Tab-separated table of C-alpha atoms in Angstrom:
chain	number	residue	atom	x	y	z
A	1	MET	CA	114.772	-103.276	-87.613
A	2	SER	CA	111.243	-103.578	-88.019
A	3	THR	CA	109.056	-100.345	-85.457
A	4	LEU	CA	105.162	-100.519	-84.803
A	5	ARG	CA	103.594	-97.344	-84.499
A	6	MET	CA	100.714	-97.788	-82.633
A	7	ALA	CA	97.810	-95.765	-80.236
A	8	ALA	CA	95.281	-95.905	-77.597
A	9	ALA	CA	92.743	-92.973	-78.093
A	10	ALA	CA	90.758	-91.568	-75.071
A	11	ASP	CA	87.251	-90.037	-76.184
A	12	GLU	CA	83.620	-89.460	-75.418
A	13	PHE	CA	81.486	-91.667	-76.948
A	14	GLY	CA	77.405	-91.978	-76.526
A	15	ARG	CA	74.095	-93.732	-77.946
A	16	ASP	CA	73.793	-92.308	-80.983
A	17	LEU	CA	76.217	-94.161	-83.537
A	18	GLU	CA	76.217	-92.179	-86.269
A	19	GLU	CA	78.454	-89.735	-84.023
A	20	ASP	CA	80.112	-92.756	-82.754
A	21	PHE	CA	81.416	-93.490	-86.306
A	22	ALA	CA	81.739	-89.600	-86.809
A	23	ILE	CA	84.551	-90.169	-83.696
A	24	ALA	CA	85.701	-93.517	-84.760
A	25	GLU	CA	86.076	-92.434	-87.988
A	26	ARG	CA	87.774	-88.655	-87.530
A	27	LEU	CA	90.511	-90.897	-84.178
A	28	ILE	CA	90.950	-93.222	-87.360
A	29	LYS	CA	91.815	-90.800	-89.980
A	30	GLU	CA	94.089	-88.747	-87.191
A	31	ALA	CA	96.246	-91.986	-86.449
A	32	ARG	CA	96.380	-92.708	-90.543
A	33	ALA	CA	98.029	-89.682	-90.949
A	34	ASP	CA	100.727	-90.243	-88.516
A	35	GLY	CA	101.731	-92.998	-89.517
A	36	VAL	CA	100.044	-95.756	-86.934
A	37	ARG	CA	99.619	-99.245	-87.907
A	38	LEU	CA	97.145	-100.680	-85.220
A	39	LEU	CA	94.510	-98.293	-82.992
A	40	ALA	CA	92.991	-99.487	-79.250
A	41	LEU	CA	89.649	-97.526	-79.231
A	42	PRO	CA	87.444	-97.658	-76.342
A	43	GLU	CA	85.345	-100.119	-74.763
A	44	ALA	CA	81.098	-99.303	-76.012
A	45	CYS	CA	83.254	-97.203	-78.228
A	46	LEU	CA	80.326	-98.204	-81.038
A	47	GLY	CA	76.555	-97.296	-78.747
A	48	GLY	CA	78.059	-96.935	-75.872
A	49	TYR	CA	78.540	-97.546	-72.065
A	50	LEU	CA	75.439	-98.009	-69.690
A	51	LEU	CA	74.527	-95.259	-67.638
A	52	SER	CA	75.048	-96.393	-63.898
A	53	LEU	CA	76.502	-99.251	-62.327
A	54	ASP	CA	74.175	-98.750	-59.533
A	55	ASN	CA	71.820	-101.131	-59.521
A	56	ASP	CA	68.158	-98.900	-57.743
A	57	THR	CA	69.226	-96.524	-61.138
A	58	GLU	CA	66.861	-96.141	-63.641
A	59	LEU	CA	69.142	-97.173	-67.060
A	60	ASP	CA	67.490	-96.424	-70.493
A	61	GLU	CA	67.325	-99.728	-72.951
A	62	GLY	CA	71.355	-99.699	-73.020
A	63	PRO	CA	73.727	-99.650	-75.732
A	64	PRO	CA	71.977	-100.973	-79.511
A	65	ALA	CA	73.033	-104.712	-80.057
A	66	LEU	CA	75.396	-105.690	-82.853
A	67	ALA	CA	75.695	-108.616	-84.690
A	68	LEU	CA	79.639	-109.842	-85.118
A	69	ASP	CA	79.448	-110.168	-89.157
A	70	GLY	CA	77.089	-107.127	-89.584
A	71	PRO	CA	76.504	-104.265	-90.885
A	72	GLU	CA	78.312	-101.346	-87.575
A	73	ILE	CA	81.388	-104.018	-87.432
A	74	ARG	CA	81.981	-104.423	-91.056
A	75	ARG	CA	81.776	-100.251	-91.418
A	76	LEU	CA	84.556	-100.463	-88.648
A	77	ALA	CA	86.528	-102.203	-90.682
A	78	ALA	CA	86.453	-100.404	-93.770
A	79	LEU	CA	86.776	-97.241	-91.855
A	80	ALA	CA	90.006	-99.253	-90.823
A	81	GLY	CA	91.809	-100.330	-94.226
A	82	GLU	CA	95.163	-101.107	-94.121
A	83	MET	CA	95.379	-100.310	-90.081
A	84	THR	CA	94.246	-102.442	-87.205
A	85	VAL	CA	91.658	-101.174	-85.401
A	86	VAL	CA	90.331	-102.431	-81.809
A	87	ALA	CA	86.906	-100.893	-80.510
A	88	GLY	CA	84.304	-102.115	-78.053
A	89	TYR	CA	80.585	-102.911	-78.914
A	90	CYS	CA	77.679	-104.664	-77.530
A	91	GLU	CA	77.089	-107.846	-79.210
A	92	ALA	CA	73.918	-109.561	-80.194
A	93	GLY	CA	74.979	-113.317	-79.406
A	94	THR	CA	73.671	-116.167	-81.691
A	95	ASP	CA	72.700	-117.529	-78.667
A	96	GLY	CA	70.215	-114.548	-77.606
A	97	ARG	CA	72.529	-113.119	-75.376
A	98	ARG	CA	73.896	-109.545	-75.043
A	99	TYR	CA	77.767	-109.991	-74.444
A	100	ASN	CA	80.112	-106.653	-73.767
A	101	SER	CA	82.618	-107.202	-76.323
A	102	VAL	CA	85.940	-106.038	-78.302
A	103	ALA	CA	86.175	-106.323	-81.765
A	104	CYS	CA	90.011	-106.177	-83.733
A	105	VAL	CA	89.313	-105.878	-87.494
A	106	ASN	CA	90.840	-104.547	-91.057
A	107	GLY	CA	90.039	-103.893	-94.346
A	108	ASP	CA	89.579	-107.329	-94.949
A	109	GLY	CA	87.665	-108.141	-91.720
A	110	VAL	CA	86.990	-108.731	-88.175
A	111	LEU	CA	90.537	-110.665	-87.169
A	112	GLY	CA	89.636	-111.477	-83.706
A	113	ASN	CA	87.151	-110.661	-80.881
A	114	HIS	CA	86.589	-110.844	-76.895
A	115	ARG	CA	84.058	-110.951	-74.438
A	116	LYS	CA	84.201	-109.295	-71.200
A	117	VAL	CA	84.910	-112.103	-68.370
A	118	HIS	CA	84.713	-110.105	-65.276
A	119	GLN	CA	82.136	-108.478	-64.718
A	120	PRO	CA	81.778	-105.026	-62.229
A	121	LEU	CA	79.441	-103.781	-59.959
A	122	SER	CA	75.580	-104.387	-61.753
A	123	GLU	CA	76.584	-105.081	-64.681
A	124	ASP	CA	76.149	-108.634	-65.397
A	125	ALA	CA	72.647	-107.211	-64.864
A	126	SER	CA	73.301	-106.179	-68.901
A	127	TYR	CA	75.509	-108.931	-70.704
A	128	ALA	CA	76.098	-111.683	-70.588
A	129	SER	CA	79.914	-112.704	-69.295
A	130	GLY	CA	82.398	-114.239	-71.732
A	131	ASP	CA	84.625	-117.582	-70.611
A	132	ARG	CA	88.006	-117.140	-71.909
A	133	PHE	CA	91.087	-115.504	-73.252
A	134	HIS	CA	93.124	-116.152	-76.142
A	135	ALA	CA	95.720	-114.761	-78.377
A	136	PHE	CA	95.675	-114.387	-82.291
A	137	GLU	CA	97.173	-113.131	-85.422
A	138	THR	CA	97.356	-109.519	-87.277
A	139	PRO	CA	98.758	-107.889	-89.915
A	140	VAL	CA	101.079	-105.928	-86.615
A	141	GLY	CA	102.133	-109.021	-84.716
A	142	ARG	CA	100.226	-110.744	-82.111
A	143	ILE	CA	97.760	-109.812	-80.036
A	144	GLY	CA	95.184	-110.239	-77.075
A	145	MET	CA	92.351	-108.540	-75.784
A	146	MET	CA	90.250	-108.416	-73.250
A	147	ILE	CA	87.876	-105.239	-71.234
A	148	CYS	CA	88.310	-103.013	-68.398
A	149	TYR	CA	87.982	-105.047	-65.310
A	150	ASP	CA	89.394	-107.772	-66.704
A	151	LYS	CA	92.895	-106.750	-66.184
A	152	ALA	CA	92.527	-105.969	-62.738
A	153	PHE	CA	92.953	-110.009	-62.360
A	154	PRO	CA	96.533	-110.860	-63.147
A	155	GLU	CA	95.381	-114.622	-64.566
A	156	SER	CA	93.690	-112.121	-67.420
A	157	ALA	CA	96.961	-111.093	-69.112
A	158	ARG	CA	99.273	-114.367	-68.305
A	159	ALA	CA	96.487	-116.734	-70.092
A	160	LEU	CA	97.308	-113.785	-72.910
A	161	ALA	CA	100.900	-113.474	-72.855
A	162	LEU	CA	101.389	-117.996	-72.167
A	163	ASP	CA	98.824	-118.019	-75.782
A	164	GLY	CA	101.701	-115.504	-77.160
A	165	ALA	CA	100.434	-112.425	-77.061
A	166	GLU	CA	103.098	-110.305	-78.021
A	167	ILE	CA	100.853	-106.938	-77.184
A	168	GLY	CA	98.375	-106.422	-75.230
A	169	VAL	CA	94.900	-104.789	-75.480
A	170	VAL	CA	92.432	-103.685	-73.121
A	171	VAL	CA	89.729	-101.039	-74.333
A	172	SER	CA	87.817	-100.087	-70.590
A	173	ALA	CA	84.756	-97.930	-70.009
A	174	TRP	CA	86.819	-96.576	-66.676
A	175	PRO	CA	85.556	-94.508	-64.140
A	176	GLY	CA	86.395	-92.145	-61.348
A	177	ALA	CA	85.564	-92.841	-57.476
A	178	ARG	CA	82.605	-93.359	-56.568
A	179	THR	CA	82.691	-92.600	-53.411
A	180	ASN	CA	84.851	-89.316	-51.662
A	181	ALA	CA	85.902	-88.292	-55.725
A	182	THR	CA	88.373	-85.398	-55.997
A	183	THR	CA	86.920	-82.407	-58.868
A	184	ASP	CA	90.839	-83.215	-60.358
A	185	LEU	CA	90.701	-86.636	-61.863
A	186	ALA	CA	94.100	-86.424	-62.131
A	187	GLY	CA	94.143	-87.063	-58.545
A	188	ASP	CA	91.761	-90.171	-58.486
A	189	ARG	CA	91.729	-92.822	-56.889
A	190	TRP	CA	90.474	-94.910	-59.091
A	191	LYS	CA	92.194	-93.832	-62.377
A	192	ARG	CA	95.633	-94.433	-60.069
A	193	ARG	CA	94.325	-98.441	-60.027
A	194	PHE	CA	93.485	-97.391	-63.866
A	195	ASP	CA	97.407	-96.321	-64.196
A	196	LEU	CA	98.760	-99.043	-62.048
A	197	PHE	CA	96.936	-102.707	-63.246
A	198	ASP	CA	98.535	-101.120	-67.091
A	199	ARG	CA	101.791	-101.318	-66.016
A	200	ALA	CA	101.688	-103.925	-63.794
A	201	ARG	CA	99.752	-106.003	-66.317
A	202	ALA	CA	102.982	-104.794	-68.926
A	203	LEU	CA	105.060	-105.676	-66.232
A	204	GLU	CA	104.875	-108.692	-65.111
A	205	ASN	CA	104.480	-110.331	-68.018
A	206	GLN	CA	107.124	-108.398	-70.077
A	207	ILE	CA	104.447	-107.251	-73.651
A	208	VAL	CA	103.319	-104.482	-74.796
A	209	TRP	CA	100.584	-102.967	-73.645
A	210	LEU	CA	98.074	-100.213	-75.074
A	211	SER	CA	95.517	-99.363	-73.294
A	212	ALA	CA	92.169	-96.706	-74.527
A	213	ASN	CA	89.450	-95.883	-72.339
A	214	GLN	CA	86.226	-93.474	-72.545
A	215	ALA	CA	86.233	-89.771	-71.731
A	216	GLY	CA	84.291	-87.160	-70.452
A	217	THR	CA	80.724	-88.221	-68.846
A	218	PHE	CA	78.332	-90.694	-69.779
A	219	GLY	CA	74.867	-90.961	-67.479
A	220	SER	CA	76.407	-90.961	-63.624
A	221	LEU	CA	79.530	-91.548	-64.531
A	222	ARG	CA	82.902	-89.667	-64.920
A	223	PHE	CA	85.889	-91.441	-66.997
A	224	VAL	CA	89.334	-91.161	-66.361
A	225	GLY	CA	90.193	-90.935	-70.139
A	226	SER	CA	94.068	-91.745	-69.691
A	227	ALA	CA	94.803	-94.057	-73.092
A	228	LYS	CA	98.095	-95.027	-73.086
A	229	VAL	CA	101.119	-96.835	-74.043
A	230	VAL	CA	103.300	-99.069	-72.044
A	231	ASP	CA	106.959	-101.004	-72.492
A	232	PRO	CA	107.187	-104.971	-71.779
A	233	GLY	CA	109.352	-102.934	-68.722
A	234	GLY	CA	106.144	-101.568	-67.224
A	235	GLU	CA	107.494	-97.792	-68.580
A	236	ILE	CA	104.674	-95.384	-69.740
A	237	LEU	CA	105.521	-94.340	-73.508
A	238	ALA	CA	103.155	-92.138	-74.033
A	239	ASP	CA	99.903	-91.296	-71.918
A	240	THR	CA	96.613	-88.596	-73.244
A	241	GLY	CA	96.021	-87.693	-69.164
A	242	VAL	CA	91.832	-87.773	-68.232
A	243	GLY	CA	90.515	-85.497	-70.964
A	244	ALA	CA	90.571	-86.749	-74.672
A	245	GLY	CA	93.189	-87.149	-76.786
A	246	MET	CA	95.334	-89.831	-78.627
A	247	ALA	CA	98.711	-91.777	-76.821
A	248	VAL	CA	100.618	-93.089	-79.379
A	249	ALA	CA	103.937	-94.780	-79.370
A	250	GLU	CA	106.849	-96.196	-81.848
A	251	LEU	CA	108.239	-99.602	-80.513
A	252	ASP	CA	110.495	-102.567	-82.075
A	253	VAL	CA	107.959	-104.949	-80.395
A	254	ALA	CA	109.998	-108.154	-81.149
A	255	GLN	CA	113.155	-106.052	-79.946
A	256	ALA	CA	111.329	-104.889	-77.102
A	257	LEU	CA	110.509	-107.683	-75.180
A	258	GLU	CA	113.948	-110.279	-76.380
A	259	THR	CA	115.195	-107.306	-74.472
A	260	ALA	CA	112.643	-107.557	-71.822
A	261	ARG	CA	113.302	-111.237	-71.249
A	262	ARG	CA	116.909	-111.752	-71.852
A	263	ALA	CA	118.168	-111.656	-68.035
A	264	MET	CA	114.885	-112.279	-66.272
A	265	GLY	CA	112.158	-113.655	-67.990
A	266	HIS	CA	108.836	-114.264	-66.092
A	267	LEU	CA	107.413	-116.642	-68.792
A	268	ARG	CA	110.219	-118.647	-68.902
A	269	ASP	CA	111.400	-118.331	-64.672
A	270	ARG	CA	107.593	-119.767	-63.605
A	271	ARG	CA	107.245	-122.587	-61.408
A	272	PRO	CA	103.536	-123.580	-62.021
A	273	GLU	CA	103.649	-126.471	-59.929
A	274	THR	CA	103.698	-123.958	-56.508
A	275	TYR	CA	101.093	-122.403	-56.759
A	276	THR	CA	98.554	-124.179	-54.974
A	277	TYR	CA	95.592	-122.994	-53.228
A	278	ALA	CA	93.632	-125.873	-51.575
A	279	GLY	CA	94.872	-128.763	-53.302
A	280	ALA	CA	94.635	-127.329	-56.605
A	281	VAL	CA	97.646	-126.586	-58.740
A	282	SER	CA	97.163	-123.642	-60.723
A	283	ALA	CA	97.878	-123.695	-64.501
């Protein structure tokens, strides 16, 4: 049996890159001391998210745009060392556009990168959209990544699972409800959706699931935290609750996938030829 100790973090990140790197370094050190080999940090943890998702609200210039092959991502990789670390940032694309992206790194450099495909509310005013989902090999297994609203679409996680992802990693800056907000985030309806998507995406694809999220507040947004590790049966193995923290769990990933898929294999038992709409066939 070969187990993997993994963690998903919830913490508060802002515009100051030096402060963000200090928080990331602290979390990486804490995870390393706990034997963690795979750590997920939130969406936009390098440079912060948007101050608001309203078109009529005056925004700042947004997060700093960082090159995937630039010094900041190399710095993150150096901090990761022997660990595999996933972290969100604003990517300066070689096409001159900005993307809401997430990189997977270790001491050897960049292992994978994903640009957010699905953009909620007015996010498209600040970022260009990514155009694909793909899994990739890492020292801790085959991983597929997505960002926040991506997980609201079953096709996103299914595409990763069909590409062989054993572990789905989603990083978020998921806030509480914008209307009829509750004082206690634990009862917030957007938090319930956040948790439901995490469990459903893990269960329907029978993969291990790491979900990191921003915590605290930024601009007009109040984030729900709720970082977690979910097993292939949709059961939550570890959860931070609505505050900052680190959800840590240990699992034999290969055995967990085999056990979950032994009787009812959701990927194996698919019938793509029947999934039709308006005369089209969905892959």
